[in-house]
Each structure stands twice: as C-alpha cells, then as structure tokens.
Coordinates of N, CA, C and O in Angstrom, one line a residue:
M48 N 22.9 51.1 100.8 CA 23.0 52.6 100.6 C 23.3 53.1 101.9 O 22.7 52.5 103.0
I49 N 24.1 54.2 101.9 CA 24.5 54.6 103.5 C 24.1 56.1 103.3 O 23.6 57.1 102.6
S50 N 23.1 55.8 104.7 CA 22.2 57.4 104.7 C 23.0 58.2 106.2 O 23.6 57.5 106.9
H51 N 23.3 59.7 105.5 CA 24.1 60.3 106.7 C 22.8 61.0 107.5 O 22.1 61.5 106.7
K52 N 22.9 61.1 108.8 CA 22.2 62.0 109.7 C 22.5 63.5 109.4 O 23.4 63.7 109.2
A53 N 21.6 64.2 108.7 CA 21.4 65.7 108.4 C 21.3 66.4 109.9 O 20.5 66.0 111.0
Y54 N 22.2 67.3 110.3 CA 22.3 67.7 111.3 C 21.9 69.1 111.3 O 22.1 70.1 110.6
S55 N 21.0 69.6 112.1 CA 20.4 71.2 112.5 C 21.8 71.8 112.9 O 22.7 71.5 113.4
L56 N 21.9 73.4 112.6 CA 22.7 74.0 113.0 C 23.1 74.0 114.8 O 24.0 73.7 115.1
T57 N 22.0 73.9 115.3 CA 21.9 74.1 116.7 C 22.6 72.3 117.1 O 23.0 72.3 118.0
E58 N 22.0 71.3 116.5 CA 22.5 70.1 116.8 C 23.5 70.1 116.8 O 24.2 69.0 117.6
A59 N 24.2 70.2 115.7 CA 25.7 70.2 115.3 C 26.6 71.0 116.4 O 27.7 70.6 116.8
T60 N 26.3 72.2 116.5 CA 27.0 73.1 117.4 C 26.7 72.2 119.0 O 27.8 72.3 119.6
R61 N 25.7 71.7 119.4 CA 25.7 71.1 120.7 C 26.6 69.9 120.9 O 27.7 69.6 121.8
K62 N 26.5 69.1 119.9 CA 27.4 68.1 119.3 C 29.0 68.2 119.4 O 29.8 67.8 120.1
L63 N 29.0 69.5 118.9 CA 30.6 69.9 119.0 C 31.1 70.8 120.2 O 32.3 70.4 120.7
E64 N 30.4 71.0 120.9 CA 30.2 71.5 122.5 C 30.9 70.4 123.0 O 31.8 70.5 123.8
S65 N 29.9 69.4 122.8 CA 30.6 68.0 123.5 C 31.9 67.6 123.4 O 32.7 67.2 124.2
Y66 N 32.2 67.6 121.7 CA 33.3 67.0 121.4 C 34.3 67.7 122.1 O 35.4 67.6 122.2
C67 N 34.2 69.2 122.3 CA 35.6 70.2 122.7 C 35.5 69.8 124.4 O 36.5 70.0 124.7
A68 N 34.4 69.6 125.0 CA 34.2 69.6 126.4 C 35.2 68.3 126.7 O 35.9 68.1 127.8
Y69 N 35.0 67.3 126.0 CA 35.7 66.1 126.2 C 37.0 66.1 126.5 O 37.5 65.3 127.5
Q70 N 37.4 66.8 125.5 CA 39.2 67.1 125.5 C 39.5 68.0 124.7 O 38.7 68.4 123.4
E71 N 40.6 68.8 124.7 CA 41.2 69.8 124.2 C 41.2 69.7 122.5 O 41.8 68.3 122.3
R72 N 40.8 70.3 121.7 CA 40.7 70.0 120.4 C 41.3 71.3 119.6 O 41.4 72.1 120.2
C73 N 41.9 71.1 118.3 CA 42.5 72.4 117.7 C 41.4 72.3 116.1 O 40.6 71.7 116.4
H74 N 41.6 73.5 115.8 CA 40.6 74.1 115.0 C 40.6 72.8 114.0 O 39.5 73.0 113.1
K75 N 41.5 72.4 113.6 CA 41.8 71.4 112.5 C 40.6 70.6 112.6 O 40.2 69.7 111.9
E76 N 41.0 70.1 113.7 CA 40.2 68.7 114.5 C 38.5 68.9 113.8 O 37.8 68.2 113.7
V77 N 38.3 70.1 114.6 CA 37.0 70.7 114.9 C 36.2 70.7 113.0 O 35.0 70.4 113.4
I78 N 37.1 71.6 112.5 CA 36.6 71.6 110.7 C 36.6 70.1 110.2 O 35.5 70.1 109.8
E79 N 37.7 69.3 110.4 CA 37.1 68.2 109.8 C 35.6 67.5 110.4 O 35.3 66.5 109.7
K80 N 35.6 67.4 111.7 CA 34.7 66.8 112.0 C 33.2 67.1 111.9 O 32.2 66.3 111.3
L81 N 33.2 68.3 111.6 CA 32.2 69.1 110.8 C 31.8 68.8 109.4 O 31.0 68.4 109.2
K82 N 33.0 68.7 108.7 CA 32.9 68.4 107.4 C 32.3 67.0 107.5 O 31.7 66.5 106.5
G83 N 33.1 66.0 108.2 CA 32.8 64.6 108.4 C 31.1 64.3 108.8 O 30.6 63.4 108.3
M84 N 30.5 65.8 109.0 CA 29.2 65.9 109.6 C 28.3 66.4 108.2 O 27.0 66.8 108.4
R85 N 28.8 66.3 107.2 CA 28.2 67.2 106.1 C 27.8 68.4 106.2 O 26.8 68.8 105.5
M86 N 28.5 69.2 107.0 CA 28.0 70.5 107.3 C 28.5 71.9 106.3 O 30.0 71.4 105.7
I87 N 28.2 72.6 105.9 CA 28.1 73.6 104.7 C 29.4 74.5 105.4 O 29.4 74.7 106.5
P88 N 30.2 75.0 104.5 CA 31.4 75.7 104.7 C 30.5 77.0 106.0 O 31.1 77.4 106.8
E89 N 29.7 77.5 105.3 CA 28.9 78.8 106.5 C 28.6 78.5 107.6 O 28.9 79.3 108.7
A90 N 27.8 77.2 107.8 CA 27.8 76.3 109.1 C 29.1 76.1 109.9 O 29.3 76.1 111.5
I91 N 29.9 75.7 109.4 CA 31.1 75.5 110.0 C 31.9 76.7 110.3 O 32.2 76.5 111.3
D92 N 32.2 77.7 109.4 CA 32.4 79.2 110.2 C 31.7 79.6 111.4 O 32.4 79.8 112.6
Q93 N 30.3 79.2 111.2 CA 29.4 79.9 112.4 C 29.7 79.2 113.9 O 29.6 79.8 114.7
I94 N 29.8 77.7 113.3 CA 29.9 76.7 114.7 C 31.3 77.4 115.1 O 31.2 77.1 116.4
T95 N 32.1 77.2 114.5 CA 33.5 77.8 114.9 C 33.6 78.8 115.4 O 33.9 78.6 116.7
T96 N 33.1 79.7 114.9 CA 33.3 80.8 115.7 C 32.6 81.1 117.1 O 33.1 81.4 118.2
H97 N 31.4 80.3 117.3 CA 30.8 79.8 118.3 C 31.3 79.4 119.4 O 31.8 79.7 120.7
L98 N 31.9 78.5 119.1 CA 33.0 77.3 120.0 C 34.2 78.4 120.4 O 34.5 78.1 121.7
I99 N 34.7 79.2 120.0 CA 35.6 80.1 120.2 C 35.3 81.0 121.2 O 35.9 81.2 122.3
Q100 N 34.2 81.9 121.1 CA 33.6 82.7 121.6 C 33.4 82.3 123.0 O 33.5 83.0 123.9
E101 N 32.7 80.8 122.9 CA 32.1 80.4 124.6 C 33.5 79.4 125.1 O 33.1 78.7 126.0
N102 N 34.6 79.5 124.3 CA 35.8 79.2 125.2 C 35.9 77.5 125.2 O 36.7 76.9 125.7
Y103 N 35.1 76.9 124.1 CA 35.2 75.6 124.0 C 36.5 75.0 123.5 O 36.9 74.1 123.4
L104 N 36.7 76.1 122.2 CA 37.9 76.1 121.3 C 39.0 77.0 121.6 O 38.6 78.4 121.6
N105 N 40.2 76.5 121.8 CA 41.1 77.4 122.2 C 42.6 76.8 122.0 O 43.3 76.0 122.3
E106 N 43.0 77.7 120.9 CA 43.9 76.7 120.2 C 45.6 77.0 121.2 O 46.3 75.8 121.2
E107 N 45.6 77.9 122.0 CA 46.8 78.1 122.4 C 46.7 77.1 123.7 O 47.4 76.3 124.2
R108 N 45.4 76.6 124.3 CA 45.1 76.0 125.5 C 45.4 74.5 125.0 O 46.3 73.4 125.8
F109 N 44.9 74.5 123.5 CA 45.0 73.1 122.7 C 46.4 72.7 122.9 O 47.4 71.4 123.4
A110 N 47.5 73.5 122.5 CA 49.0 73.5 122.3 C 49.7 73.0 123.2 O 50.4 72.4 123.5
K111 N 49.2 73.8 124.6 CA 49.8 73.4 125.9 C 49.5 72.4 126.2 O 50.3 71.7 126.8
S112 N 48.3 71.9 126.3 CA 47.7 70.8 126.9 C 48.4 69.4 126.2 O 49.1 68.5 126.6
F113 N 48.5 69.5 124.7 CA 49.2 68.4 123.8 C 50.7 68.4 124.2 O 51.0 67.4 124.5
A114 N 51.2 69.5 124.2 CA 53.0 69.6 124.6 C 52.8 69.0 125.9 O 53.8 68.1 126.0
R115 N 52.2 69.3 127.2 CA 52.3 68.7 128.4 C 52.3 67.2 128.3 O 52.9 66.3 129.1
G116 N 51.3 66.9 127.6 CA 50.7 65.4 127.4 C 51.4 64.3 126.9 O 51.9 63.2 127.3
K117 N 52.1 65.3 125.6 CA 53.0 64.2 124.9 C 54.5 63.9 125.3 O 55.2 63.0 125.3
F118 N 54.7 64.7 126.2 CA 56.0 65.1 126.8 C 56.2 64.0 128.1 O 56.6 63.2 128.4
I119 N 54.8 64.5 128.9 CA 54.8 63.4 130.3 C 54.8 62.0 129.9 O 55.2 61.1 130.5
I120 N 53.5 61.8 129.0 CA 53.0 60.3 128.7 C 53.7 59.6 128.0 O 54.1 58.6 128.0
K121 N 53.9 59.9 126.6 CA 54.8 59.3 125.6 C 56.3 59.9 125.5 O 57.1 59.5 124.6
K122 N 56.7 60.9 126.5 CA 58.3 61.2 126.7 C 58.7 61.3 125.3 O 59.8 61.0 124.9
W123 N 57.6 62.2 124.6 CA 58.5 63.0 123.2 C 59.3 63.9 123.4 O 59.2 64.8 124.5
G124 N 60.4 64.7 122.7 CA 61.3 65.4 122.4 C 60.1 66.7 122.1 O 59.3 66.3 121.3
K125 N 61.1 68.0 122.0 CA 60.6 69.0 121.5 C 60.3 69.2 119.8 O 59.4 69.5 119.6
N126 N 61.2 68.2 119.1 CA 61.1 68.4 117.3 C 59.8 67.5 117.3 O 59.3 68.1 116.7
R127 N 59.6 66.6 117.9 CA 58.4 65.8 117.4 C 57.1 66.4 118.0 O 56.4 66.4 117.1
I128 N 57.0 67.1 118.9 CA 55.9 67.9 119.7 C 55.8 69.2 118.7 O 54.7 69.2 118.4
V129 N 56.6 69.8 118.1 CA 56.8 70.9 117.3 C 56.3 70.5 115.9 O 55.3 70.8 115.5
N130 N 56.7 69.1 115.4 CA 56.2 68.8 114.0 C 54.7 68.4 114.1 O 54.0 68.7 113.0
E131 N 54.4 67.8 115.2 CA 53.0 67.1 115.5 C 51.9 68.4 115.7 O 50.8 68.4 115.0
L132 N 52.7 69.5 116.2 CA 51.8 70.6 116.2 C 51.3 71.3 114.9 O 50.4 72.0 114.6
K133 N 52.7 71.6 114.2 CA 52.8 72.0 112.9 C 51.5 71.3 111.6 O 50.8 71.7 111.0
L134 N 51.6 69.8 112.0 CA 50.8 69.1 111.4 C 49.3 69.5 111.4 O 48.3 69.6 110.8
R135 N 48.8 69.8 112.5 CA 47.6 70.4 112.9 C 47.5 71.8 113.1 O 46.5 72.7 113.7
Q136 N 48.4 72.9 112.3 CA 48.2 73.8 111.7 C 48.0 74.8 112.9 O 47.5 76.0 113.0
I137 N 48.8 74.6 114.1 CA 49.0 75.4 115.0 C 49.8 76.7 114.5 O 51.1 76.4 114.3
S138 N 49.7 78.0 115.3 CA 50.8 79.0 115.0 C 51.7 79.0 115.4 O 51.9 78.1 116.6
K139 N 52.8 79.4 115.0 CA 54.2 79.6 115.5 C 54.3 80.6 117.2 O 54.9 79.7 117.8
F140 N 53.4 81.1 117.0 CA 53.1 82.0 118.6 C 52.9 81.0 119.7 O 53.3 80.6 120.8
N141 N 51.5 80.1 118.9 CA 51.2 78.9 120.0 C 52.0 77.7 120.1 O 52.0 77.5 121.2
I142 N 52.9 77.2 119.2 CA 54.0 76.6 119.7 C 54.6 76.9 120.5 O 55.3 76.1 121.5
K143 N 55.1 78.1 120.3 CA 56.5 78.7 121.2 C 55.9 78.6 122.6 O 56.7 78.1 123.7
S144 N 54.9 79.1 122.5 CA 54.0 79.2 124.1 C 53.6 77.7 124.6 O 53.7 77.4 126.0
A145 N 53.4 76.8 123.7 CA 53.1 75.5 124.4 C 54.8 74.8 124.7 O 54.5 74.2 126.0
L146 N 55.8 75.1 124.3 CA 56.9 74.6 124.6 C 57.0 75.1 126.3 O 58.0 74.4 127.0
T147 N 56.4 76.5 126.5 CA 57.0 76.6 127.9 C 56.3 76.2 128.8 O 56.7 75.9 130.1
E148 N 55.4 74.7 128.5 CA 54.7 74.2 129.6 C 56.0 72.9 129.7 O 55.6 72.2 131.1
I149 N 57.2 73.1 129.2 CA 58.1 71.8 129.3 C 59.2 72.6 130.2 O 60.1 73.1 129.8
N150 N 59.2 71.4 131.8 CA 60.5 72.4 132.5 C 61.7 71.6 131.8 O 61.6 70.7 131.7
E151 N 62.5 72.5 131.7 CA 64.0 72.1 131.2 C 64.6 70.9 132.3 O 65.2 70.2 131.9
K152 N 64.5 70.8 133.7 CA 65.2 70.1 134.4 C 64.6 69.0 134.2 O 65.3 67.5 134.0
D153 N 63.0 68.8 134.1 CA 62.2 67.6 133.9 C 62.5 67.2 132.7 O 62.9 65.7 131.9
Y154 N 62.9 68.0 131.2 CA 63.2 67.8 130.2 C 64.5 66.7 130.2 O 64.4 65.7 129.6
H155 N 65.4 67.4 130.8 CA 66.7 66.2 130.6 C 66.9 65.2 131.2 O 67.3 64.4 131.1
K156 N 66.1 65.4 132.6 CA 65.9 63.9 133.3 C 65.1 63.4 132.7 O 65.7 61.7 132.4
T157 N 63.9 63.3 132.0 CA 63.5 62.4 131.1 C 64.0 61.8 130.2 O 64.2 60.5 129.8
L158 N 65.1 62.6 129.4 CA 65.8 62.1 128.2 C 66.8 61.3 128.8 O 67.1 60.0 128.5
D159 N 67.3 61.2 130.2 CA 68.1 60.5 130.8 C 67.8 59.4 131.0 O 67.8 58.3 130.8
E160 N 66.4 59.0 131.4 CA 65.9 57.9 132.1 C 65.6 57.0 130.9 O 65.6 55.9 130.6
L161 N 64.8 58.1 129.8 CA 64.4 57.2 128.5 C 65.7 56.6 127.9 O 65.6 55.2 127.3
A162 N 67.1 57.1 128.0 CA 68.1 56.6 127.1 C 68.7 55.3 127.9 O 69.2 54.4 127.3
K163 N 68.7 55.4 129.3 CA 69.2 54.6 130.2 C 68.1 53.1 130.0 O 68.8 51.9 130.0
K164 N 66.9 53.6 129.9 CA 65.6 52.3 130.1 C 66.2 51.6 128.9 O 66.2 50.3 128.3
R165 N 66.3 52.5 127.7 CA 66.4 52.0 126.2 C 67.6 51.0 125.9 O 67.8 50.1 125.5
L166 N 69.0 51.6 126.6 CA 70.1 51.1 126.3 C 70.2 49.6 126.8 O 70.6 48.6 126.3
T167 N 69.2 49.4 128.4 CA 69.2 48.3 128.7 C 68.4 47.2 128.1 O 68.6 45.9 127.9
Q168 N 67.5 47.8 127.0 CA 66.6 46.6 126.0 C 67.6 46.6 125.0 O 67.0 45.8 123.9
I169 N 68.7 47.0 124.5 CA 69.3 46.9 123.2 C 70.3 45.9 123.6 O 71.4 46.1 124.1
H170 N 70.2 44.9 122.5 CA 71.3 43.4 122.7 C 72.2 43.7 121.6 O 71.6 42.9 120.6
E171 N 73.0 44.5 121.8 CA 74.1 44.5 120.6 C 75.3 44.4 120.9 O 75.5 45.1 122.2
S172 N 76.0 43.8 120.9 CA 77.6 43.6 121.5 C 78.5 44.6 120.8 O 79.2 45.2 121.2
N173 N 77.9 44.9 119.2 CA 78.8 46.1 118.7 C 78.5 47.4 119.1 O 77.2 47.9 118.8
I174 N 79.3 48.2 119.6 CA 79.2 49.3 120.3 C 78.4 50.6 119.4 O 78.0 50.8 119.6
Q175 N 79.5 50.4 117.8 CA 78.9 51.5 117.1 C 77.2 51.3 116.6 O 76.1 52.0 116.9
K176 N 76.9 50.2 116.5 CA 75.5 49.7 116.4 C 74.9 49.9 117.5 O 73.1 50.2 117.3
K177 N 75.1 49.8 118.6 CA 74.4 49.9 120.0 C 74.1 51.3 119.8 O 72.7 52.1 120.0
K178 N 74.8 52.2 119.6 CA 74.7 53.6 119.6 C 74.1 53.9 118.4 O 73.0 55.1 118.9
K179 N 73.9 53.4 117.3 CA 73.0 53.9 116.1 C 71.7 53.7 116.8 O 70.6 54.4 116.5
K180 N 71.6 52.5 117.2 CA 70.2 52.1 117.6 C 69.6 53.0 118.6 O 68.5 53.3 118.6
L181 N 70.3 53.2 119.8 CA 69.9 54.3 120.8 C 69.6 55.7 119.8 O 68.4 56.2 120.2
A182 N 70.6 56.1 119.2 CA 70.2 57.3 118.7 C 69.0 57.6 118.0 O 68.2 58.4 118.2
D183 N 68.6 56.4 117.0 CA 67.9 56.4 116.2 C 66.5 56.4 117.1 O 65.4 56.9 116.7
Y184 N 66.8 55.7 118.1 CA 65.3 56.1 119.1 C 64.8 57.1 119.4 O 64.0 57.7 119.4
L185 N 66.0 57.7 120.2 CA 65.5 59.2 120.9 C 65.3 60.2 119.3 O 64.7 60.9 119.8
L186 N 66.1 60.3 118.4 CA 65.7 61.2 117.7 C 64.4 60.8 116.7 O 63.5 62.1 116.5
Y187 N 63.9 59.5 116.9 CA 62.5 58.9 116.3 C 61.9 59.9 117.1 O 60.6 60.4 117.1
R188 N 61.9 60.0 118.3 CA 60.7 60.3 119.4 C 61.0 61.7 119.6 O 60.3 62.5 120.6
G189 N 61.9 62.7 118.7 CA 61.6 64.0 118.7 C 62.9 64.8 119.7 O 62.5 65.9 120.0
W190 N 63.8 63.8 120.0 CA 64.9 64.7 121.0 C 65.8 65.0 120.4 O 66.3 64.8 119.0
E191 N 66.1 66.3 120.2 CA 67.1 67.2 119.6 C 68.9 66.5 119.6 O 68.9 66.0 120.4
S192 N 69.1 66.5 118.3 CA 70.0 65.9 118.1 C 71.2 66.0 119.1 O 72.4 65.5 119.3
N193 N 71.8 67.3 119.0 CA 73.0 67.7 119.9 C 72.7 67.1 121.6 O 73.7 66.5 122.2
L194 N 71.5 67.1 121.8 CA 71.0 66.4 123.2 C 71.6 65.0 122.9 O 72.1 64.3 124.1
V195 N 70.9 64.3 121.9 CA 71.1 63.0 121.9 C 72.6 62.6 121.8 O 72.9 61.5 122.6
Y196 N 73.3 63.2 121.0 CA 74.7 62.7 120.8 C 75.4 63.0 122.3 O 76.4 62.3 122.5
E197 N 75.3 64.0 122.8 CA 75.7 64.5 124.0 C 75.6 63.0 125.1 O 76.4 62.8 125.9
K198 N 74.1 62.3 125.0 CA 73.8 61.7 125.9 C 74.5 60.5 125.2 O 74.9 59.4 126.3
L199 N 74.5 60.0 124.1 CA 75.2 59.0 123.9 C 76.7 58.7 124.5 O 77.3 57.7 124.8
K200 N 77.3 60.1 124.4 CA 78.7 60.3 124.8 C 79.1 60.0 126.3 O 79.8 59.0 126.7
E201 N 78.0 60.2 127.1 CA 77.9 60.2 128.5 C 77.3 58.2 128.9 O 78.2 58.0 129.5
L202 N 76.5 57.5 128.1 CA 76.0 56.2 128.2 C 76.8 55.3 127.5 O 77.1 54.1 128.4
V203 N 77.3 55.5 126.4 CA 77.8 54.4 125.9 C 79.3 54.7 125.7 O 80.0 55.5 125.3

C-alpha cells in the first residue's frame, strides 16, 4: 500500500515557493505538482494566486528564461521554442515577448555554426541525401524552413 503524505496549505505553499525559487516554472508545472501532492482545486487556486502575488510565479519571466536557455544551451530554433512554450500553455503575448530575448545576429550565427558542425558529422557521399539529412536535423531542432534551405544552398 502506497501512503501519500498529506500537506497542509502552509506546508504545500512553502514547498511550492522553494520549487519556484529553484528555477523558473510555468503555471502548468505548478498545477501539476500540486495535483501530484493531492491538493484540492481550491487549495491549488489559493497557492497559485499566492505564488503569483509574491512573484515566485511569473509566466512572462518563465517564457523569456525558457527561450534564452533553449536557444543558448540546446541551440533550438524559434519554431521548436514556440511549440514547447505552447505545450506549456504559455500565452501568445508571452511567447512573442520571449522571442525578443533572442538576438537576430546571434540567431543566424548559431544556425551557421550548428549547420557547419553537423555537416562534418554526416558521412554521406550522395549530395541529395546529405542535404536531406542536414535539413531534417535543423528542422527537427526548430529552425525555420526558409533559413534552413538558404543555409543548405550556401553550404552543400
């Protein structure tokens, strides 16, 4: 038999403050965490409201931090970032705001470096297959198709 710890409103609130202070969270993550703690809907609303008022939870700040991180660390393109933010139920306004965190010059430089690096890893003699492999890789990472095809023309 699995026993679940019962949390008081205060305990759950403190736990979620720590959870949000550790790293930026979106509303969806917080609500899932509270559901996992078996909190009732009224408690979930109350705790979520508290976290927003005390600035532990800020969807715009989350979206910006997410976009910056995924671009800089994982080298994702804007399409992938937008899709991942949509999955987390982030508003269009906050998604648009998050994309302003990505510098256009850095964006194109990153695509260039990523494409060149990947090209050295593709061992394919057939030029068409080589192009397709590079395109698939960049598209999967969320780079816009027009940028990907320009890059292919330039490099292959």
